[in-house]
Amino acid sequence: MSDAVSVLGGAAFSGAIEVADAGLCGMVTLRGDLSDPKLAAAVKSAVGLTMPAARGIKEGTKGAVAWMSPDELLLMVPHETADACVARLDKALAGSHFLAVNVSDARAVFTLTGAGCREVLAKGAPVDLSAAGLPIGEIRRTRLGQIAVAFWAGSETEMRVICFRSVGAHVYSWLCNAAQKGTLPGFL
Amino acid sequence: MLILTCPNCGVVADETDLHGGGEAHITRFGADASEGDFESYLFHKKNPRGVHFERWRHVYGCGKWFHAARDTVTLEVFGTYSAQTLTPPKALQNKIKKKRPDWEGFKK
Ligand SMILES: [Zn+2]
């Protein structure tokens, strides 16, 4: 059994906000017919949550579920349970047209902590990052600089950013640079 | 800067979140077509001054394709609509006609 490690082994930076490698996060991509009650039941049994609305993200005690596109969800579970989550979905959805894949190790996750997280992301994403533009409970897929990312606010002082692992080190240094002390515009 | 609302996910997306897919509603001639039809499918694209219909992909977002109707001169966006249609919705065509009375109308 290989020893799983996150992209930057828990690196952390402190500036205008805190930027940190979120460590190992279990992630399962689920594609299928999101209006199918069978799929909703499978999601409920996997993470204990009901279906999110378009662009929505729900977080609970067993995990989280995010709406990624009209036929795609992202389930977030503890890293060591991601394979079991896929097996559970495979069983629950057998016979349907669907796809469940453990993508945990293809991704990197960063946490941003502090009052300025929205401003740090606003430096590189073409998104209205005000609390009205990206409310809590909504996830946004977009770009940060030239890199595809997804991010959401869990609260007004904590946000999470997901990107591909191959660009994880770049995104981390981008975030640290954007979070240098004294560089937040104070616009939001 | 062009801002289009993706009808698939509802995001109001900046042009840089999107990928342009060229003229919409073109007929795709295949390998059995005449040389003239195949050439026109590949190369002879409309480039109007004014009302234009285009394909766009929400590439950094939900990843899905959609259609957009806009004015190539003013960049006014008349609307966006599903990729799963061969012609622009009637309501959208009427809306454009109202705003641009001189518009010749949608032609395939
Ligand atoms: Zn979209």
Tab-separated table of N, CA, C and O in Angstrom, chain A residues 31 55 67-71 126 140-143 146-148, chain B residues 8-14 16-17 58 60-64:
chain	number	residue	atom	x	y	z
A	31	ARG	N	-21.059	11.306	-12.399
A	31	ARG	CA	-21.803	11.794	-13.558
A	31	ARG	C	-23.025	10.914	-13.767
A	31	ARG	O	-22.953	9.702	-13.577
A	55	ARG	N	-25.295	24.894	-9.136
A	55	ARG	CA	-24.167	25.668	-8.566
A	55	ARG	C	-24.063	25.550	-7.045
A	55	ARG	O	-23.258	26.226	-6.423
A	67	TRP	N	-22.545	20.696	-6.897
A	67	TRP	CA	-23.104	20.644	-8.256
A	67	TRP	C	-22.061	21.221	-9.205
A	67	TRP	O	-21.702	22.387	-9.096
A	68	MET	N	-21.548	20.400	-10.126
A	68	MET	CA	-20.465	20.854	-10.997
A	68	MET	C	-20.919	21.191	-12.410
A	68	MET	O	-20.288	21.993	-13.097
A	69	SER	N	-21.979	20.547	-12.874
A	69	SER	CA	-22.541	20.827	-14.202
A	69	SER	C	-23.886	20.099	-14.251
A	69	SER	O	-24.207	19.355	-13.319
A	70	PRO	N	-24.674	20.301	-15.304
A	70	PRO	CA	-26.011	19.681	-15.320
A	70	PRO	C	-26.001	18.151	-15.206
A	70	PRO	O	-27.037	17.557	-14.939
A	71	ASP	N	-24.839	17.517	-15.404
A	71	ASP	CA	-24.800	16.059	-15.273
A	71	ASP	C	-23.628	15.595	-14.410
A	71	ASP	O	-23.146	14.479	-14.565
A	126	PRO	N	-12.273	35.899	-12.904
A	126	PRO	CA	-13.249	36.835	-13.480
A	126	PRO	C	-14.638	36.613	-12.884
A	126	PRO	O	-15.585	36.284	-13.589
A	140	ARG	N	-18.161	27.843	-7.339
A	140	ARG	CA	-17.933	28.445	-8.651
A	140	ARG	C	-16.756	27.774	-9.342
A	140	ARG	O	-15.672	27.685	-8.775
A	141	ARG	N	-17.011	27.285	-10.545
A	141	ARG	CA	-15.914	26.766	-11.368
A	141	ARG	C	-15.489	27.887	-12.295
A	141	ARG	O	-16.320	28.465	-12.987
A	142	THR	N	-14.218	28.178	-12.311
A	142	THR	CA	-13.734	29.283	-13.130
A	142	THR	C	-12.237	29.106	-13.315
A	142	THR	O	-11.724	27.980	-13.237
A	143	ARG	N	-11.533	30.222	-13.543
A	143	ARG	CA	-10.083	30.131	-13.664
A	143	ARG	C	-9.447	31.036	-12.623
A	143	ARG	O	-10.043	32.021	-12.177
A	146	GLN	N	-4.472	31.480	-15.238
A	146	GLN	CA	-4.805	30.664	-16.419
A	146	GLN	C	-5.232	29.251	-16.039
A	146	GLN	O	-5.314	28.381	-16.901
A	147	ILE	N	-5.449	29.010	-14.747
A	147	ILE	CA	-5.638	27.645	-14.266
A	147	ILE	C	-7.104	27.397	-13.901
A	147	ILE	O	-7.716	28.209	-13.218
A	148	ALA	N	-7.629	26.248	-14.329
A	148	ALA	CA	-9.005	25.885	-13.977
A	148	ALA	C	-9.076	25.554	-12.484
A	148	ALA	O	-8.271	24.770	-11.977
B	8	ASN	N	-26.704	26.677	-19.252
B	8	ASN	CA	-26.593	25.348	-18.642
B	8	ASN	C	-26.427	25.419	-17.135
B	8	ASN	O	-26.936	24.570	-16.408
B	9	CYS	N	-25.663	26.402	-16.652
B	9	CYS	CA	-25.415	26.479	-15.214
B	9	CYS	C	-25.878	27.803	-14.621
B	9	CYS	O	-25.900	27.956	-13.401
B	10	GLY	N	-26.214	28.776	-15.459
B	10	GLY	CA	-26.718	30.039	-14.947
B	10	GLY	C	-25.651	31.045	-14.554
B	10	GLY	O	-25.969	32.147	-14.116
B	11	VAL	N	-24.382	30.676	-14.714
B	11	VAL	CA	-23.304	31.605	-14.351
B	11	VAL	C	-23.228	32.744	-15.368
B	11	VAL	O	-23.335	32.524	-16.569
B	12	VAL	N	-23.057	33.955	-14.854
B	12	VAL	CA	-22.826	35.114	-15.710
B	12	VAL	C	-21.322	35.146	-15.967
B	12	VAL	O	-20.545	35.564	-15.127
B	13	ALA	N	-20.946	34.636	-17.137
B	13	ALA	CA	-19.531	34.349	-17.360
B	13	ALA	C	-18.848	35.396	-18.218
B	13	ALA	O	-19.352	35.815	-19.263
B	14	ASP	N	-17.689	35.789	-17.752
B	14	ASP	CA	-16.806	36.665	-18.500
B	14	ASP	C	-16.298	35.901	-19.725
B	14	ASP	O	-16.148	34.680	-19.691
B	16	THR	N	-13.460	35.482	-20.769
B	16	THR	CA	-12.244	34.702	-20.520
B	16	THR	C	-12.538	33.374	-19.822
B	16	THR	O	-11.641	32.560	-19.639
B	17	ASP	N	-13.796	33.166	-19.393
B	17	ASP	CA	-14.204	31.876	-18.838
B	17	ASP	C	-14.747	30.970	-19.947
B	17	ASP	O	-15.107	29.825	-19.705
B	58	HIS	N	-18.664	26.878	-22.197
B	58	HIS	CA	-18.327	27.379	-20.860
B	58	HIS	C	-17.141	26.557	-20.339
B	58	HIS	O	-17.280	25.742	-19.437
B	60	TYR	N	-14.160	26.981	-18.731
B	60	TYR	CA	-13.615	26.971	-17.371
B	60	TYR	C	-14.707	26.710	-16.321
B	60	TYR	O	-14.419	26.627	-15.134
B	61	GLY	N	-15.955	26.639	-16.773
B	61	GLY	CA	-17.059	26.448	-15.833
B	61	GLY	C	-17.655	25.067	-15.949
B	61	GLY	O	-16.956	24.073	-15.786
B	62	CYS	N	-18.938	24.999	-16.338
B	62	CYS	CA	-19.623	23.708	-16.363
B	62	CYS	C	-19.182	22.831	-17.532
B	62	CYS	O	-19.528	21.662	-17.602
B	63	GLY	N	-18.431	23.422	-18.493
B	63	GLY	CA	-17.894	22.612	-19.584
B	63	GLY	C	-18.841	22.406	-20.746
B	63	GLY	O	-18.488	21.750	-21.722
B	64	LYS	N	-20.067	22.953	-20.644
B	64	LYS	CA	-21.084	22.676	-21.677
B	64	LYS	C	-21.109	23.750	-22.770
B	64	LYS	O	-20.746	24.893	-22.544
